[in-house]
Coordinates of C-alpha atoms in Angstrom, one line a residue:
M1 CA -58.2 149.6 -84.5
G2 CA -60.9 147.8 -86.5
L3 CA -64.7 149.5 -86.7
N4 CA -66.4 152.1 -85.7
A5 CA -67.5 153.2 -82.3
A6 CA -72.1 152.8 -80.8
P7 CA -73.1 151.2 -83.9
S8 CA -76.4 152.6 -84.4
Q9 CA -78.0 149.1 -85.7
L10 CA -75.8 146.2 -84.1
T11 CA -75.3 143.8 -85.7
S12 CA -76.0 140.1 -83.9
E13 CA -71.5 140.0 -83.7
Q14 CA -71.2 143.1 -82.0
A15 CA -74.5 142.2 -80.0
R16 CA -72.6 139.4 -78.2
H17 CA -70.2 141.6 -78.1
F18 CA -71.9 143.7 -75.8
L19 CA -73.7 141.2 -73.7
I20 CA -70.3 138.8 -73.4
R21 CA -68.4 142.9 -72.3
T22 CA -70.9 143.2 -69.9
G23 CA -72.5 140.2 -68.1
F24 CA -71.8 136.5 -69.0
A25 CA -72.2 134.7 -72.2
P26 CA -75.2 135.6 -74.0
T27 CA -77.9 132.7 -75.1
Q28 CA -79.0 132.9 -78.5
Q29 CA -82.2 134.7 -76.9
E30 CA -80.6 137.6 -75.6
V31 CA -78.5 137.9 -78.6
D32 CA -81.5 137.8 -80.7
A33 CA -83.2 140.8 -78.8
L34 CA -80.6 143.2 -78.6
T35 CA -79.8 142.9 -82.6
G36 CA -81.0 145.8 -84.8
Q37 CA -80.6 148.1 -82.0
S38 CA -78.8 150.8 -81.0
A39 CA -75.4 151.1 -79.3
Q40 CA -76.4 153.9 -76.9
A41 CA -80.3 152.3 -76.7
A42 CA -78.1 149.3 -75.2
V43 CA -75.8 151.2 -73.3
A44 CA -78.7 152.8 -71.5
D45 CA -81.2 149.5 -70.9
A46 CA -78.5 147.9 -69.4
L47 CA -77.1 150.2 -67.6
A48 CA -80.8 151.1 -65.6
R49 CA -81.3 147.4 -65.6
A50 CA -78.5 147.3 -63.2
K51 CA -79.2 150.2 -61.0
T52 CA -83.0 148.9 -60.4
A53 CA -83.1 145.6 -60.2
K54 CA -83.2 143.4 -56.9
P55 CA -82.2 139.7 -56.5
A56 CA -83.9 137.0 -57.2
H57 CA -83.9 134.5 -54.5
P58 CA -84.6 135.2 -51.1
P59 CA -81.3 135.1 -48.5
P60 CA -79.5 131.9 -46.9
D61 CA -81.2 131.6 -43.9
F62 CA -78.0 132.7 -41.9
V63 CA -78.4 136.3 -42.4
S64 CA -81.7 136.4 -40.5
Q65 CA -79.8 134.4 -37.2
P66 CA -78.5 136.2 -34.4
P67 CA -75.5 137.1 -34.3
P68 CA -73.1 133.8 -32.7
V69 CA -71.3 134.3 -29.6
A70 CA -68.0 136.1 -30.3
Y71 CA -64.7 134.1 -30.7
V72 CA -63.2 136.0 -27.9
M73 CA -66.3 134.3 -25.3
L74 CA -65.8 131.2 -26.7
K75 CA -64.7 129.3 -23.7
T76 CA -63.0 126.2 -25.2
T77 CA -60.8 125.1 -28.4
E78 CA -63.7 122.5 -29.4
E79 CA -66.9 125.4 -29.2
Q80 CA -64.3 128.2 -31.2
Q81 CA -63.5 125.4 -33.9
A82 CA -67.0 124.1 -34.1
M83 CA -67.6 128.2 -34.5
R84 CA -65.8 128.7 -37.4
R85 CA -66.9 124.6 -39.2
Q86 CA -70.4 126.4 -39.0
Q87 CA -69.1 130.1 -40.3
M88 CA -67.1 128.3 -43.5
R89 CA -70.2 126.6 -43.9
E90 CA -72.5 129.8 -43.8
G91 CA -69.4 131.2 -46.0
L92 CA -70.5 128.6 -49.1
D93 CA -74.3 129.4 -48.6
L94 CA -73.0 132.6 -50.0
K95 CA -71.2 131.7 -52.2
T96 CA -73.9 129.2 -53.1
W97 CA -76.5 132.3 -53.3
W98 CA -74.0 134.5 -55.5
I99 CA -73.4 131.8 -58.2
T100 CA -77.4 131.3 -58.1
E101 CA -77.9 134.5 -58.6
M102 CA -75.4 135.4 -61.3
I103 CA -76.9 132.3 -63.2
E104 CA -80.3 133.6 -63.3
T105 CA -80.6 137.0 -63.5
R106 CA -81.9 139.7 -65.4
A107 CA -79.2 142.1 -65.4
P108 CA -76.2 140.7 -65.5
L109 CA -74.2 143.8 -65.8
Q110 CA -75.3 144.6 -62.1
E111 CA -73.5 141.2 -60.9
R112 CA -70.2 142.1 -62.9
M113 CA -70.4 145.7 -60.9
T114 CA -70.5 143.9 -58.5
L115 CA -67.9 141.6 -58.9
F116 CA -65.4 144.9 -59.9
W117 CA -66.0 146.1 -56.8
H118 CA -65.5 142.5 -55.5
N119 CA -62.7 141.5 -56.6
H120 CA -61.3 145.1 -56.1
F121 CA -62.1 145.1 -52.4
A122 CA -61.0 141.8 -52.0
T123 CA -61.7 140.5 -48.6
S124 CA -61.4 136.6 -47.0
Q125 CA -63.6 135.5 -44.8
Q126 CA -60.3 132.8 -43.9
K127 CA -59.8 136.0 -41.2
V128 CA -62.4 137.7 -41.3
V129 CA -64.7 134.4 -40.3
R130 CA -68.0 135.9 -39.3
S131 CA -70.2 134.9 -42.3
Q132 CA -72.8 137.6 -41.8
A133 CA -69.8 139.6 -42.0
M134 CA -69.3 138.9 -45.6
W135 CA -73.1 138.7 -46.4
N136 CA -72.8 142.1 -44.9
Q137 CA -69.9 143.1 -47.2
H138 CA -71.4 141.7 -50.2
Q139 CA -74.5 143.5 -49.4
L140 CA -72.6 147.3 -49.5
L141 CA -70.9 146.5 -52.8
R142 CA -74.3 145.7 -54.8
A143 CA -75.9 148.8 -53.4
N144 CA -73.3 150.8 -54.4
A145 CA -71.5 148.5 -57.6
L146 CA -73.2 151.4 -60.1
G147 CA -73.4 154.1 -57.6
N148 CA -70.9 156.6 -56.6
F149 CA -67.6 155.9 -56.3
A150 CA -66.6 158.6 -53.2
T151 CA -69.2 156.9 -50.6
L152 CA -68.6 153.2 -51.8
L153 CA -65.3 154.0 -50.5
H154 CA -66.5 155.8 -47.3
A155 CA -68.1 152.8 -46.5
V156 CA -65.9 150.4 -46.9
A157 CA -63.6 151.6 -45.3
K158 CA -65.7 151.3 -42.1
D159 CA -67.0 147.6 -42.6
P160 CA -66.4 145.2 -40.2
A161 CA -64.8 142.9 -42.6
M162 CA -62.6 145.0 -43.8
L163 CA -61.3 146.5 -40.4
V164 CA -61.0 142.9 -39.0
Y165 CA -59.0 142.1 -42.7
L166 CA -56.4 144.8 -42.4
D167 CA -55.9 145.0 -39.1
G168 CA -57.6 148.6 -38.5
A169 CA -60.1 147.2 -35.8
N170 CA -57.0 147.4 -33.7
S171 CA -54.9 150.5 -34.9
R172 CA -54.4 152.5 -31.7
R173 CA -53.0 156.2 -31.7
E174 CA -49.8 155.1 -30.0
A175 CA -49.3 152.1 -32.6
P176 CA -51.1 152.8 -35.8
N177 CA -51.0 150.3 -38.6
E178 CA -50.6 150.8 -42.0
N179 CA -51.8 148.3 -43.7
F180 CA -55.2 149.9 -44.8
A181 CA -53.2 152.8 -45.0
R182 CA -51.0 151.6 -47.9
E183 CA -53.2 149.8 -49.7
V184 CA -56.0 152.3 -49.9
M185 CA -53.5 154.7 -51.8
E186 CA -52.3 151.5 -53.2
L187 CA -55.0 149.1 -54.0
F188 CA -58.4 151.2 -53.7
T189 CA -57.6 154.9 -55.0
L190 CA -54.1 156.1 -56.0
G191 CA -52.4 152.9 -57.6
E192 CA -48.8 152.1 -57.1
A193 CA -46.5 155.0 -56.0
T194 CA -44.4 154.3 -58.7
H195 CA -46.9 154.5 -62.2
G196 CA -48.7 157.8 -61.3
G197 CA -49.6 157.2 -57.8
G198 CA -47.9 160.3 -56.3
Y199 CA -47.6 159.1 -52.7
S200 CA -44.7 158.5 -50.2
E201 CA -43.9 156.3 -47.1
Q202 CA -44.5 159.8 -44.6
D203 CA -47.9 159.7 -47.0
I204 CA -49.3 156.6 -45.9
R205 CA -47.4 156.8 -42.3
E206 CA -50.1 159.9 -41.5
A207 CA -52.8 158.0 -43.0
A208 CA -53.1 156.0 -40.7
R209 CA -52.8 158.0 -38.2
A210 CA -55.7 159.0 -38.7
F211 CA -58.0 155.9 -38.8
T212 CA -56.7 155.8 -35.5
G213 CA -60.1 154.8 -33.6
W214 CA -61.8 153.0 -36.5
S215 CA -63.0 150.4 -34.6
I216 CA -65.5 147.3 -34.2
E217 CA -68.3 146.3 -31.7
R218 CA -67.3 143.0 -30.5
E219 CA -70.9 142.0 -29.8
T220 CA -73.2 143.8 -32.5
F221 CA -69.3 143.2 -34.7
S222 CA -70.5 146.9 -36.3
F223 CA -68.7 149.9 -36.8
R224 CA -67.9 151.7 -33.7
F225 CA -65.3 154.9 -33.8
R226 CA -63.6 154.6 -29.7
P227 CA -62.0 158.8 -29.5
A228 CA -59.9 157.4 -26.8
F229 CA -57.8 155.0 -30.0
H230 CA -57.3 158.1 -31.9
D231 CA -55.1 160.5 -32.8
A232 CA -56.6 164.2 -33.4
A233 CA -52.9 166.3 -34.4
R234 CA -52.6 167.2 -37.2
K235 CA -51.2 165.9 -40.3
T236 CA -49.7 165.9 -43.4
V237 CA -50.9 163.9 -46.0
L238 CA -50.0 164.6 -50.5
G239 CA -49.3 168.1 -49.5
H240 CA -53.1 169.0 -47.1
S241 CA -52.5 169.5 -43.6
G242 CA -55.1 169.4 -41.0
H243 CA -56.4 167.3 -38.1
F244 CA -57.4 164.8 -40.1
D245 CA -59.9 161.8 -39.9
G246 CA -60.2 158.9 -41.9
D247 CA -62.9 159.8 -43.9
A248 CA -61.1 163.6 -44.5
V249 CA -57.7 161.7 -45.8
L250 CA -60.3 159.7 -48.2
D251 CA -61.6 162.7 -49.6
V252 CA -58.1 164.4 -49.9
M253 CA -57.2 161.3 -52.0
L254 CA -60.7 161.6 -54.1
A255 CA -59.3 164.8 -54.8
Q256 CA -56.1 163.5 -56.6
E257 CA -56.5 163.3 -60.3
A258 CA -54.5 159.4 -60.0
A259 CA -57.4 158.2 -58.5
S260 CA -60.0 158.8 -61.3
R261 CA -57.2 158.0 -63.9
F262 CA -56.9 155.1 -61.5
I263 CA -60.7 153.1 -61.4
V264 CA -61.5 154.2 -65.3
G265 CA -57.6 152.6 -65.5
K266 CA -59.2 149.0 -63.8
L267 CA -63.0 149.9 -65.7
W268 CA -61.2 149.6 -68.5
K269 CA -59.2 146.7 -68.0
E270 CA -62.8 144.7 -67.2
F271 CA -64.5 146.0 -70.0
V272 CA -62.7 146.7 -72.9
S273 CA -58.4 145.1 -73.3
P274 CA -55.9 144.6 -71.5
T275 CA -54.7 148.6 -72.0
P276 CA -56.2 150.9 -72.1
D277 CA -56.1 153.6 -74.9
S278 CA -54.4 157.6 -72.7
A279 CA -56.3 160.0 -74.4
E280 CA -59.4 158.5 -74.1
L281 CA -59.0 157.3 -70.7
N282 CA -58.0 160.9 -69.4
R283 CA -61.0 161.9 -71.4
I284 CA -63.6 159.7 -69.3
A285 CA -61.5 160.2 -66.2
I286 CA -62.4 164.2 -66.2
A287 CA -66.0 163.3 -67.0
F288 CA -65.8 160.4 -64.0
R289 CA -64.0 163.3 -61.3
A290 CA -66.1 166.3 -62.4
S291 CA -69.3 163.8 -61.7
G292 CA -68.6 163.3 -58.1
Y293 CA -67.2 159.8 -58.8
D294 CA -70.8 158.9 -60.6
I295 CA -69.6 154.7 -61.7
S296 CA -72.4 155.0 -64.2
T297 CA -70.7 158.1 -65.3
A298 CA -68.0 156.2 -66.4
L299 CA -69.3 152.8 -67.6
Q300 CA -72.1 155.3 -70.3
K301 CA -68.5 156.2 -71.0
L302 CA -66.5 153.9 -71.2
F303 CA -68.9 151.6 -73.0
L304 CA -69.1 153.9 -76.1
T305 CA -65.9 154.5 -77.5
D306 CA -64.1 153.4 -79.8
A307 CA -62.1 150.9 -78.4
F308 CA -64.7 149.2 -76.8
W309 CA -66.3 148.4 -80.0
A310 CA -63.4 147.6 -82.1
T311 CA -63.0 144.1 -83.7
D312 CA -59.5 144.5 -82.9
N313 CA -60.5 144.0 -79.1
A314 CA -63.0 141.3 -79.6
G315 CA -61.0 138.3 -77.9
S316 CA -58.6 140.0 -76.1
L317 CA -59.6 139.9 -72.4
I318 CA -59.1 136.2 -70.4
K319 CA -62.6 135.4 -68.6
S320 CA -61.7 135.4 -65.1
P321 CA -62.9 131.6 -63.9
V322 CA -66.0 133.0 -62.3
E323 CA -67.0 134.5 -66.1
L324 CA -66.2 131.0 -67.5
V325 CA -68.1 128.5 -65.3
V326 CA -71.1 131.1 -64.7
G327 CA -71.2 132.0 -68.9
T328 CA -71.5 127.8 -69.7
V329 CA -74.3 127.8 -67.6
R330 CA -75.7 130.2 -68.9
Q331 CA -74.7 129.7 -72.5
F332 CA -75.5 126.3 -73.1
G333 CA -78.0 125.6 -69.9
V334 CA -76.7 123.6 -68.7
S335 CA -78.4 121.6 -65.4
Y336 CA -76.7 122.9 -61.8
S337 CA -77.3 121.3 -57.8
D338 CA -76.1 122.6 -54.4
A339 CA -74.6 119.5 -53.3
T340 CA -74.3 121.2 -49.9
P341 CA -76.8 120.0 -47.8
R342 CA -79.0 122.8 -45.9
L343 CA -81.7 123.7 -43.5
S344 CA -84.9 125.7 -43.9
F345 CA -87.7 126.8 -42.0
D346 CA -92.0 125.3 -43.1
A347 CA -93.9 128.4 -42.2
A348 CA -96.7 126.0 -43.5
S349 CA -95.8 123.1 -41.5
N350 CA -94.4 125.0 -38.1
S351 CA -91.3 122.8 -38.9
W352 CA -87.3 122.2 -40.4
R353 CA -86.7 120.5 -43.4
A354 CA -83.1 119.9 -43.9
T355 CA -82.6 119.1 -47.4
A356 CA -79.5 116.8 -49.8
R357 CA -78.3 116.2 -52.9
V358 CA -77.4 113.2 -53.6
T359 CA -75.2 111.2 -56.6
N360 CA -75.0 107.1 -56.5
T361 CA -70.7 107.6 -57.6
G362 CA -71.2 103.4 -58.4
Q363 CA -71.2 101.0 -60.7
R364 CA -74.5 99.6 -59.8
A365 CA -77.9 101.0 -59.0
G366 CA -78.7 100.6 -55.4
A367 CA -80.1 102.5 -52.3
E368 CA -78.5 105.6 -50.3
V369 CA -80.2 106.9 -47.0
V370 CA -80.4 110.1 -45.5
Q371 CA -79.6 110.2 -42.1
V372 CA -80.3 113.5 -39.4
Y373 CA -79.1 113.9 -36.6
L374 CA -79.6 116.8 -34.1
S375 CA -76.9 118.2 -31.6
L376 CA -78.3 119.7 -28.4
P377 CA -77.8 123.3 -27.3
A378 CA -75.5 123.6 -23.7
S379 CA -78.8 124.7 -21.8
A380 CA -79.7 120.8 -22.2
N381 CA -76.8 119.8 -20.1
A382 CA -77.3 122.5 -16.9
V383 CA -80.5 121.0 -16.8
G384 CA -79.2 117.2 -16.4
A385 CA -80.1 115.8 -19.6
R386 CA -78.4 112.3 -20.3
Q387 CA -77.9 112.6 -24.6
P388 CA -75.9 111.5 -27.0
P389 CA -73.5 114.3 -28.8
K390 CA -75.9 113.7 -31.8
R391 CA -79.2 112.3 -32.1
L392 CA -80.4 110.8 -34.8
V393 CA -84.0 112.3 -36.0
G394 CA -84.8 110.8 -39.2
F395 CA -84.3 109.6 -42.2
Q396 CA -85.0 108.9 -45.9
R397 CA -84.3 105.8 -48.6
I398 CA -83.6 106.8 -52.6
E399 CA -83.0 104.3 -55.5
L400 CA -80.4 105.9 -57.3
A401 CA -79.2 104.9 -60.6
P402 CA -75.5 104.6 -61.3
G403 CA -74.2 108.5 -61.9
A404 CA -77.9 109.7 -60.6
S405 CA -78.9 112.4 -58.8
G406 CA -81.8 113.2 -56.4
T407 CA -82.6 115.7 -53.6
V408 CA -83.8 114.1 -50.3
T409 CA -85.9 116.5 -47.7
V410 CA -86.3 115.3 -44.6
T411 CA -89.0 116.9 -42.0
I412 CA -87.9 117.7 -38.5
D413 CA -91.3 118.5 -36.5
P414 CA -91.0 119.9 -33.3
L415 CA -94.9 118.6 -32.8
A416 CA -94.5 115.5 -33.9
S417 CA -95.5 112.4 -31.3
N418 CA -91.6 111.7 -30.0
H419 CA -90.5 115.6 -29.4
P420 CA -87.4 115.2 -31.2
L421 CA -86.0 118.4 -29.6
S422 CA -87.3 117.3 -26.4
V423 CA -85.0 115.9 -24.2
W424 CA -85.9 114.6 -19.9
S425 CA -84.2 115.9 -17.0
E426 CA -83.0 114.1 -14.5
R427 CA -83.1 117.3 -12.1
G428 CA -86.9 117.9 -12.9
R429 CA -87.9 114.3 -14.0
K430 CA -90.0 115.2 -16.5
W431 CA -89.0 116.0 -20.6
I432 CA -88.6 119.7 -21.5
V433 CA -87.3 121.6 -24.1
P434 CA -84.5 123.4 -24.2
A435 CA -83.8 126.6 -25.5
G436 CA -80.4 127.5 -27.7
S437 CA -79.2 126.8 -30.7
F438 CA -79.9 122.7 -32.0
K439 CA -76.7 121.8 -35.4
V440 CA -78.8 119.4 -38.3
W441 CA -76.3 117.0 -39.0
L442 CA -76.8 115.3 -42.3
G443 CA -75.3 111.5 -43.1
R444 CA -75.3 109.4 -45.7
S445 CA -75.5 105.2 -45.4
S446 CA -72.5 105.0 -47.5
A447 CA -69.8 107.0 -45.5
P448 CA -71.0 106.2 -41.9
G449 CA -69.7 109.1 -39.1
D450 CA -68.8 111.2 -42.1
L451 CA -71.6 113.7 -40.8
A452 CA -72.3 116.9 -42.5
L453 CA -73.6 120.4 -40.8
A454 CA -76.9 121.4 -42.4
G455 CA -77.4 124.4 -40.5
T456 CA -78.5 125.6 -36.9
F457 CA -82.2 127.3 -35.7
R458 CA -82.1 128.5 -32.2
R459 CA -85.1 128.2 -30.2

């Protein structure tokens, strides 16, 4: 199987191999810095940095905003569709933020492990809808990426995004929903029943009873246990019997030898090769279980195996689309930009700034005018205001050569003389600034009527 493991002095090729496997495509400077170090030192440093690294960029603006009104409380189809579009827009902000972190991180292993658990505990905003729930789930995965798998499993099981995605939020003792019970065994802890998982359909049904009553608080979208919905009767799961709740059933699963083998097997396929070495996998699985499911322990032993450093395994893994794109940008210094418009607050000037990236896709040089529109909160109607659905509050002109791009920033100043947030109240016969959520939209002179939501701010 090629050369031996754990080199005492990494060559340039070995350094590059390690950096590719534990992160994304490295720069030559990163390879040079690692060359000559021992494998043990390289592994220890990568793990230490990944466990303590902090994000390089502040979170997206929507994270600090109040939770949106519950979807079921919106009265009209138009309101529901607008809310969904806003949530999807904020989801794009989350994706942009994370991709930027992957590209610019000083601890690539942290991003790789966060991505690993993101794929392992898969959910989708298409069903969850709430962007803040997706952000909270992302932070949960990031905080525990190299921590304790048992802790992570228990937390994900109660995560509101997971409860919505796998239909657990409405599971009741009269009609237990089996989706999460099935997925937590097959995909999250034990693997397929026919490939060593060791569970039956009856085990799934019994486990589903234990998770009844695990729900969410509608207003805050946080976890809530509802005792009236929980099946507290005796259950038998994987040969163990008791008045189990969801946490107890998860512990029963973690006590199975199949759990550590399944997780280590997935880590092997992520970092080493498509086909695990059975003896080495079992050795690492035993150490993983003995450590209380410490993820760093499993990774440390995995990175120091013969198989990890074997030349036969070099190039045996296929990059995911995310790895390919991020690695290309990192390795070759490709320039990138956020093409989606966004809204931010400038505390120094007490104003809001709408920013957009504009590209001249034509064949001739020309001017593009970016226009900023404001849609008023519903409270404006309550005072008898007569305003168009969206009002123009600013614009900026930019000259671009063919194929060139540029960034445009337009300021919305609430204290300006024309007071762009104010409306004329027919009832009060005066100018007022209504309370509520203002939405900011950006348009372009080259595409009249094609508006993109930049963001929302509250007053």
